[in-house]
CSV table of C-alpha atoms and ligand atoms in Angstrom, one decimal:
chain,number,residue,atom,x,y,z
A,1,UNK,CA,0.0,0.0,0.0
A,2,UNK,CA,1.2,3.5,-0.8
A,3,UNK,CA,2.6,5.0,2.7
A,4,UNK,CA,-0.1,6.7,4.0
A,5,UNK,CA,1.8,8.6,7.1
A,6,UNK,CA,-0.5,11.1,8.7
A,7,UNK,CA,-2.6,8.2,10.0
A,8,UNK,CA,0.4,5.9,10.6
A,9,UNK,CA,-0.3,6.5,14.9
A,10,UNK,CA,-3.9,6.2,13.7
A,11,UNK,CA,-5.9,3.8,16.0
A,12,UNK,CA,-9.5,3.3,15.6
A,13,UNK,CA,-11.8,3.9,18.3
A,14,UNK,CA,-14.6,1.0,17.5
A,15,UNK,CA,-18.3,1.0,19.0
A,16,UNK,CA,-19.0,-2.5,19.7
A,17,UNK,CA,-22.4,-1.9,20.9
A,18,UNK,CA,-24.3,-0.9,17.4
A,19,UNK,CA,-24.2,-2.4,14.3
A,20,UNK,CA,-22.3,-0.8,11.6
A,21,UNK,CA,-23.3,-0.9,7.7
A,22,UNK,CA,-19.7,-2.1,7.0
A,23,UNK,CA,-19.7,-4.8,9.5
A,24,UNK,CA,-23.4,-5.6,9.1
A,25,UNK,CA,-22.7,-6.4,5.4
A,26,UNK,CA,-19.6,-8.2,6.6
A,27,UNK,CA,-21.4,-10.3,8.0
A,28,UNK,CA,-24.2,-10.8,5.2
A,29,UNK,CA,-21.2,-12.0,3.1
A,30,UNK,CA,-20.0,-14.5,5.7
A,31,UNK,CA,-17.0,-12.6,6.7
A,32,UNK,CA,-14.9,-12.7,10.2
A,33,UNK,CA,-14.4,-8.9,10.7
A,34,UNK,CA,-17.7,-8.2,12.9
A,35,UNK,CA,-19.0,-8.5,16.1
A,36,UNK,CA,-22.3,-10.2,18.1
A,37,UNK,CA,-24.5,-7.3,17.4
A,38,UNK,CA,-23.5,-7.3,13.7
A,39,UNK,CA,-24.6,-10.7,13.6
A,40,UNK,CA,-27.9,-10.3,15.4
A,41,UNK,CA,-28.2,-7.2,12.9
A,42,UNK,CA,-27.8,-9.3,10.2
A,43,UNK,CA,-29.8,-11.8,11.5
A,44,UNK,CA,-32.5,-9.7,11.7
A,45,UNK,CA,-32.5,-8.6,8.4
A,46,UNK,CA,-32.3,-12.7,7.1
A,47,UNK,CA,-36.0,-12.8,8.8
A,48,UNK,CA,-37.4,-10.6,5.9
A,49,UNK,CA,-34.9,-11.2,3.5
A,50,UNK,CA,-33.8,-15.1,4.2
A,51,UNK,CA,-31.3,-14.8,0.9
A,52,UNK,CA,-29.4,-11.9,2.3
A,53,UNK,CA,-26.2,-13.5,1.5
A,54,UNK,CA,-27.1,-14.2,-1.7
A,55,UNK,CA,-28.1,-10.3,-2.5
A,56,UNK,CA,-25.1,-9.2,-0.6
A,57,UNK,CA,-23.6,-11.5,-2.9
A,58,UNK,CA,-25.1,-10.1,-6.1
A,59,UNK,CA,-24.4,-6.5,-5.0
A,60,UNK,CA,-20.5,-7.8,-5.1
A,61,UNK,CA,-21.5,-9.1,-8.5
A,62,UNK,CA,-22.5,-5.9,-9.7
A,63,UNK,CA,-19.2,-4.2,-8.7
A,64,UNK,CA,-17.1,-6.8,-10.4
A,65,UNK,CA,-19.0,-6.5,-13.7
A,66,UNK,CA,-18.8,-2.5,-13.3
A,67,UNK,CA,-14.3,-2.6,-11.9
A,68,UNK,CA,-14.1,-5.1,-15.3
A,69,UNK,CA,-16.0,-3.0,-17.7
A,70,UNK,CA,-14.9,0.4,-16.7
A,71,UNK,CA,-11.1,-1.3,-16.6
A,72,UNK,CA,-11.3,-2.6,-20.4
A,73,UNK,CA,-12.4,1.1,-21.0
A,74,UNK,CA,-8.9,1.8,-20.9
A,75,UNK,CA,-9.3,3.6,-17.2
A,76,UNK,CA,-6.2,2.7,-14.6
A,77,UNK,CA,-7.6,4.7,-11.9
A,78,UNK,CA,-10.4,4.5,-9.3
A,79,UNK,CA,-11.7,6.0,-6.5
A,80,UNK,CA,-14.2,3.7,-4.6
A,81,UNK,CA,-16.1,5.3,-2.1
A,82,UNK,CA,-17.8,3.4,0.7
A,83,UNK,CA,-15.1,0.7,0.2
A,84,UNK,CA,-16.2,-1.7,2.9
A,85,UNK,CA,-13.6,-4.1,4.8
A,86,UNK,CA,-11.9,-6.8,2.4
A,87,UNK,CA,-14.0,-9.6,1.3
A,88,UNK,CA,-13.6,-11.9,-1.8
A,89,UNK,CA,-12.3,-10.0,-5.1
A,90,UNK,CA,-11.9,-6.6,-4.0
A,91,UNK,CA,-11.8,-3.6,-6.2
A,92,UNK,CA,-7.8,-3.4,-6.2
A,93,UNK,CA,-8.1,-7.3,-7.6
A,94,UNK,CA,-10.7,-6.9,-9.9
A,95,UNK,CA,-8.9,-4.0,-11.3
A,96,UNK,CA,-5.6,-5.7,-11.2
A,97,UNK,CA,-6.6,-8.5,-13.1
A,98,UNK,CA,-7.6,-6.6,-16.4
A,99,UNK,CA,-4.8,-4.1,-16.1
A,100,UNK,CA,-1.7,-5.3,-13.7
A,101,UNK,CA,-1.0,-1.1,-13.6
A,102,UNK,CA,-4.5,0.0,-12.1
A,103,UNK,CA,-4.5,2.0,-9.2
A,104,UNK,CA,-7.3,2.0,-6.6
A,105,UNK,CA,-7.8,4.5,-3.7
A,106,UNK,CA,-10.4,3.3,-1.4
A,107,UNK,CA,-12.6,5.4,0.6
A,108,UNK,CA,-14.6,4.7,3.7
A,109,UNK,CA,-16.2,6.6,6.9
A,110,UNK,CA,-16.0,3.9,8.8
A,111,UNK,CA,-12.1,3.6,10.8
A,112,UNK,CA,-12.5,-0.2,11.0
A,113,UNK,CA,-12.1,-0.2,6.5
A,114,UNK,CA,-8.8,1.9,7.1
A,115,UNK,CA,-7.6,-0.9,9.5
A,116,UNK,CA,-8.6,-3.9,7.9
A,117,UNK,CA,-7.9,-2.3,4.9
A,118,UNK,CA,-3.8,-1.7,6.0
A,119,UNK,CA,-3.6,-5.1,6.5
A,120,UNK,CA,-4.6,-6.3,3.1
A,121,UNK,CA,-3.1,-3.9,1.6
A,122,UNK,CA,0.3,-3.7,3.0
A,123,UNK,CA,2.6,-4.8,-0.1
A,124,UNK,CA,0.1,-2.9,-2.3
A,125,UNK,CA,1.8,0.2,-4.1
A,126,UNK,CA,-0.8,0.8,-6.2
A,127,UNK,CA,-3.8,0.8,-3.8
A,128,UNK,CA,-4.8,3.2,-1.0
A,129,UNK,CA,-7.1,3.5,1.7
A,130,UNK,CA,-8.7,6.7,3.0
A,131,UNK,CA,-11.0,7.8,5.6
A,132,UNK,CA,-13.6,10.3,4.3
A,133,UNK,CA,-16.8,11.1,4.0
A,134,UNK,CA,-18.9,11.4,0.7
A,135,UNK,CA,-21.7,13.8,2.6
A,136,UNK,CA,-18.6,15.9,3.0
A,137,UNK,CA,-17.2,15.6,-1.1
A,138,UNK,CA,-13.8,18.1,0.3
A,139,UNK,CA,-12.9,15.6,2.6
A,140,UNK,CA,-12.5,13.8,-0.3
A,141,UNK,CA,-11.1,16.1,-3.0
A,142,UNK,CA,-8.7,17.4,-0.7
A,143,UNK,CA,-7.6,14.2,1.3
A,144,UNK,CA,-3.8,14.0,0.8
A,145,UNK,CA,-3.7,10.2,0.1
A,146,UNK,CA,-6.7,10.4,-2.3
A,147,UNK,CA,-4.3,12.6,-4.1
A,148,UNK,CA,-1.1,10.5,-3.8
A,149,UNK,CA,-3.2,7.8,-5.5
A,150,UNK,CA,-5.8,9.7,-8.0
A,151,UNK,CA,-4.5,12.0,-10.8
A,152,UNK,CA,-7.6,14.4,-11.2
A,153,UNK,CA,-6.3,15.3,-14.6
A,154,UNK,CA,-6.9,12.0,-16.2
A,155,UNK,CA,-10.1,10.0,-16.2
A,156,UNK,CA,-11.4,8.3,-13.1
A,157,UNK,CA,-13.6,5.5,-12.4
A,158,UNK,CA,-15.5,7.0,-9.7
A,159,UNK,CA,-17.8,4.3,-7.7
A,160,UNK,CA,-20.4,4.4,-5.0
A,161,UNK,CA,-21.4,1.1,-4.9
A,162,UNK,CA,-23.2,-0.5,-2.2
A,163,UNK,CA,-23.3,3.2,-0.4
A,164,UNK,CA,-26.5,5.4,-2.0
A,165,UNK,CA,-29.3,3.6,-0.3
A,166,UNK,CA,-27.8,4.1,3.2
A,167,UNK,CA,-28.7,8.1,2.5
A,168,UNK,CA,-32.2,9.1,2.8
A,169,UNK,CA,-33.3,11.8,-0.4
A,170,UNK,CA,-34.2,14.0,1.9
A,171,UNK,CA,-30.3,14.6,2.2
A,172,UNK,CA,-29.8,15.3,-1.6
A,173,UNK,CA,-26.8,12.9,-1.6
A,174,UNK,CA,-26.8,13.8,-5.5
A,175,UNK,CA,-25.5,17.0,-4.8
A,176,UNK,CA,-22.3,15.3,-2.9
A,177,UNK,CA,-21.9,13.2,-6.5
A,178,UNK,CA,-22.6,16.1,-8.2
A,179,UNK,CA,-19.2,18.1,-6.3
A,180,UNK,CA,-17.1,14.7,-6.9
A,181,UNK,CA,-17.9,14.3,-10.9
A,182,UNK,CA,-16.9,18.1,-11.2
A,183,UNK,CA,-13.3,17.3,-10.1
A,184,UNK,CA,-13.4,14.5,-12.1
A,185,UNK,CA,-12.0,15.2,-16.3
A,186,UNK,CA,-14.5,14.5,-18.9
A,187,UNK,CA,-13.9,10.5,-19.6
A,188,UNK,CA,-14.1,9.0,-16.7
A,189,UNK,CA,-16.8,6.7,-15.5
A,190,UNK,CA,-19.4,7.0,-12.6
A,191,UNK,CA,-20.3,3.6,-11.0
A,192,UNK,CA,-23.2,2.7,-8.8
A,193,UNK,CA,-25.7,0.0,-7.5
A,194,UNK,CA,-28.5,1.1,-5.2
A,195,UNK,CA,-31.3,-0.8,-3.7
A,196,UNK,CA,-34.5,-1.4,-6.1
A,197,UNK,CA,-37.9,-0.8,-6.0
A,198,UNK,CA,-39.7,-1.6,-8.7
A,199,UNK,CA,-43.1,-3.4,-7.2
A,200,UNK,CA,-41.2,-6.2,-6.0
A,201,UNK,CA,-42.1,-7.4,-1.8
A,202,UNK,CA,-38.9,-8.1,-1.6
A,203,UNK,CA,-37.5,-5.2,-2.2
A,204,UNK,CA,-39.6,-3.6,0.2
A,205,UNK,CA,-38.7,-6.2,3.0
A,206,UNK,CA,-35.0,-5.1,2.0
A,207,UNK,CA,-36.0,-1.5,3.2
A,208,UNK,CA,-38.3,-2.4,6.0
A,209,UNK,CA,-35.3,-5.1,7.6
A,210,UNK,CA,-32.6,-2.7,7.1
A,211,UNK,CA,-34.3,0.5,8.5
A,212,UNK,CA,-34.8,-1.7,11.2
A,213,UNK,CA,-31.3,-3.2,11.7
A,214,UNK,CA,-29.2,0.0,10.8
A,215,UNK,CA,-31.9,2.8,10.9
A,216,UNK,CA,-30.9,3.2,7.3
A,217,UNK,CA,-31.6,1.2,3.7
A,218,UNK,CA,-34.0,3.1,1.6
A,219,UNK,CA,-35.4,1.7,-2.1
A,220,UNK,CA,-35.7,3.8,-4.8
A,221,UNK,CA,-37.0,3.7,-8.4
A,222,UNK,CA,-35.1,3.7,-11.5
A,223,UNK,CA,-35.8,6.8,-12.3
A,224,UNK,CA,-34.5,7.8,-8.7
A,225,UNK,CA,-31.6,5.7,-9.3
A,226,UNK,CA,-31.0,7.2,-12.7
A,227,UNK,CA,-31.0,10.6,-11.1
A,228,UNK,CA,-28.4,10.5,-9.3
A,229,UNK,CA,-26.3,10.2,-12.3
A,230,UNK,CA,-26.3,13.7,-13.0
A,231,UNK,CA,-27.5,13.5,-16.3
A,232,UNK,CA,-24.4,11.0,-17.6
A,233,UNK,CA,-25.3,9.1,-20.3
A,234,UNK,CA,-26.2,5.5,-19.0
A,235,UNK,CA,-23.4,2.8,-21.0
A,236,UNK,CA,-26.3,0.1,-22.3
A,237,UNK,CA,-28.0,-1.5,-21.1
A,238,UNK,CA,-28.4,1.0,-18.4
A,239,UNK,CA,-29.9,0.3,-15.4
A,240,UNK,CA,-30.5,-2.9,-14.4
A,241,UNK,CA,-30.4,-6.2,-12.5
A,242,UNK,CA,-26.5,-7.3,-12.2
A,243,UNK,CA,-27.2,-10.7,-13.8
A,244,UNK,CA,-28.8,-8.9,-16.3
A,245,UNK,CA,-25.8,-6.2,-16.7
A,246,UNK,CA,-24.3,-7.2,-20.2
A,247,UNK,CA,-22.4,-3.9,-21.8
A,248,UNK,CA,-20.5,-6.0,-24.1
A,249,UNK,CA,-23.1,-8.4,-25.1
A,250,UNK,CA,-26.5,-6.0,-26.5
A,251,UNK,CA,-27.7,-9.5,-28.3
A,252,UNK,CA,-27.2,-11.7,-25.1
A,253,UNK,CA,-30.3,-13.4,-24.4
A,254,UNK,CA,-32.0,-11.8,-20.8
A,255,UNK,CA,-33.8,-14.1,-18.0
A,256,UNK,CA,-36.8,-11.9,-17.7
A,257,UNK,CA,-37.1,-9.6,-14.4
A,258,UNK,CA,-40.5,-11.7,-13.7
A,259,UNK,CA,-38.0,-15.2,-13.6
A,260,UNK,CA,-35.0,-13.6,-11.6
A,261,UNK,CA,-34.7,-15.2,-8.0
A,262,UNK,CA,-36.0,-12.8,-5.3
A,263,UNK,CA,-32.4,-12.3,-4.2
A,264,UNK,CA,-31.3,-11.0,-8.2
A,265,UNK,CA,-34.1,-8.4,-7.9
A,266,UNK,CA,-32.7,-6.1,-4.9
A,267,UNK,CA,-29.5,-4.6,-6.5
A,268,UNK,CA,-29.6,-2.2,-9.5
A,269,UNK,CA,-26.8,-1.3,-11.3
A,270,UNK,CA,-25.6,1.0,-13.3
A,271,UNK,CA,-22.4,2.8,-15.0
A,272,UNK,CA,-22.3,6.3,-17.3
A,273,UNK,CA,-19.5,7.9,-18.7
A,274,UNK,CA,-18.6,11.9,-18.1
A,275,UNK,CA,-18.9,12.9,-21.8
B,1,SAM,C1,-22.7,-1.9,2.2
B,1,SAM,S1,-21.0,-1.4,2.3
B,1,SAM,C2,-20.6,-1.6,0.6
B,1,SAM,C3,-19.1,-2.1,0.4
B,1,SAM,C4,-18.7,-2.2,-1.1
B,1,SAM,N1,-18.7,-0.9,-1.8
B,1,SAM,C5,-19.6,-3.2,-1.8
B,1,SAM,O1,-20.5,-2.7,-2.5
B,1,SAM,O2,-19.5,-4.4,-1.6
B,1,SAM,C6,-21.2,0.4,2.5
B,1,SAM,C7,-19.9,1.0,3.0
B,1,SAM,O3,-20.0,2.4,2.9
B,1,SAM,C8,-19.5,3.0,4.0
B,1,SAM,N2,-20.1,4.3,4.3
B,1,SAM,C9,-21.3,4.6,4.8
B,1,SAM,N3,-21.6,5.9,4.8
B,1,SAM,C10,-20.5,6.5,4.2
B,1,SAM,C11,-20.2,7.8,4.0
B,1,SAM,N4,-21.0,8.8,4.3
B,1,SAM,N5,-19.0,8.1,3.3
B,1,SAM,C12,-18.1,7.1,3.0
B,1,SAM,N6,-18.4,5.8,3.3
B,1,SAM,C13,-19.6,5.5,3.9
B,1,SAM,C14,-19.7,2.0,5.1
B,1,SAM,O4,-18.8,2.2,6.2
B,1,SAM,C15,-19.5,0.7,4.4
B,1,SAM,O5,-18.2,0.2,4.5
């Protein structure tokens, strides 16, 4: 990992008595790095949505189809924010794999990421990890190992996967994208799956389980999704389910919405690139 030395004394001060959203989805995805009430959290969430795993799962999908895509775009460069703590094929691996030279900065607001995050990342020149906050888009911009990492003059794939539906609209979290894809050069590549609603119970369970568990986990339309791209044009298919997502395939032959698994119908995806 690239020496990030203002935080090298840095030692996280973790609340073991409420869930987190990192460490809740941690533990959807079967991962170690969580505690009890991230499992009863999770849990909890499993009673209305008994393939959480499996969503999880296809949410991780959706950011491997979007890291490969955007990668064979010819972009070496991402900035992932709302990273969450190591699991199976990581951004910085994805990335990696189609382009050996790709650089990945990782943000989170969460100080556990930055921990976890050191120690898979240790022997990693070409990846960083940051602590930030995307409802604060300087923190960000002006983070001095965001900028050790990112070149703002070149194209960027900017992601926000897994991290909209944690934000209520009444906050405007567009307006936080908006101040990120303004620093970011035409070319690059915005990145994002949010939770669906498109008349599907469980989608709504999704909401109702999460609000419960985290007090946060809102659904939102297609066209609310779509929004939030700022107007980018949508790479086809646009929006859609992640075993659906097909950029490079427009002929492929689609399992209809209707015969998707409950679990395939939570996560929308999309990607759109800064003309
Ligand atoms: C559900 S996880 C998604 C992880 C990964 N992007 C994925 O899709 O698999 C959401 C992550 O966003 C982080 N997060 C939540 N609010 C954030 C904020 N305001 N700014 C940056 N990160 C945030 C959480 O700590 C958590 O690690």
């Amino acid at each position: 990992m690239a020496d990030t030395d203002d935080n090298a004394e840095f030692v996280p001060d973790f609340d073991i008595s409420k869930p987190t959203i990192a460490r809740v989805y941690d533990a959807t995805l079967g991962g170690k790095d969580n505690f009890a009430v991230d499992r009863e959290g999770a849990a909890m969430i499993a009673t209305y949505v008994p393939k959480i795993r499996e969503a999880s799962q296809d949410n991780r999908l959706g950011l491997k189809k979007g890291v490969e895509y955007v990668a064979r775009q010819g972009i070496d460069q991402f900035l992932d924010i709302g990273a969450g703590l190591p699991t199976m094929e990581n951004t910085h691996q994805v990335a990696q794999a189609v382009n050996p030279n790709a650089k990945v900065c990782y943000v989170d607001n969460d100080p556990i990421v930055l921990a976890h995050g050191r120690a898979l990342l240790a022997d990693n020149e070409s990846t960083a990890i940051a602590t930030a906050d995307l409802r604060d888009p300087p923190s960000i911009l002006n983070h001095p190992d965001v900028n050790k990492m990112i070149d703002f003059d070149r194209p960027i794939g900017l992601m926000i996967v897994g991290l909209m539906m944690h934000f209520h609209p009444g906050e405007e979290p567009g307006n936080w994208i908006r101040e990120i894809l303004d620093a970011c050069p035409s070319g690059s590549y915005l990145h994002m799956t949010d939770f669906a609603n498109t008349g599907y119970p469980e989608q709504v369970a999704m909401e109702k389980s999460c609000i419960q568990a985290l007090g946060n986990g809102w659904i939102r339309t297609p066209e609310e999704i779509e929004a939030h791209f700022q107007g980018l044009p949508l790479v086809p298919p646009g929006l859609d389910y992640p075993t659906r997502w097909f950029p490079e395939e427009p002929d492929r032959e689609l399992i209809p919405v209707e015969d998707l698994e409950e679990h395939q119908r939570i996560i929308m995806m999309g990607v759109a690139r800064k003309p």
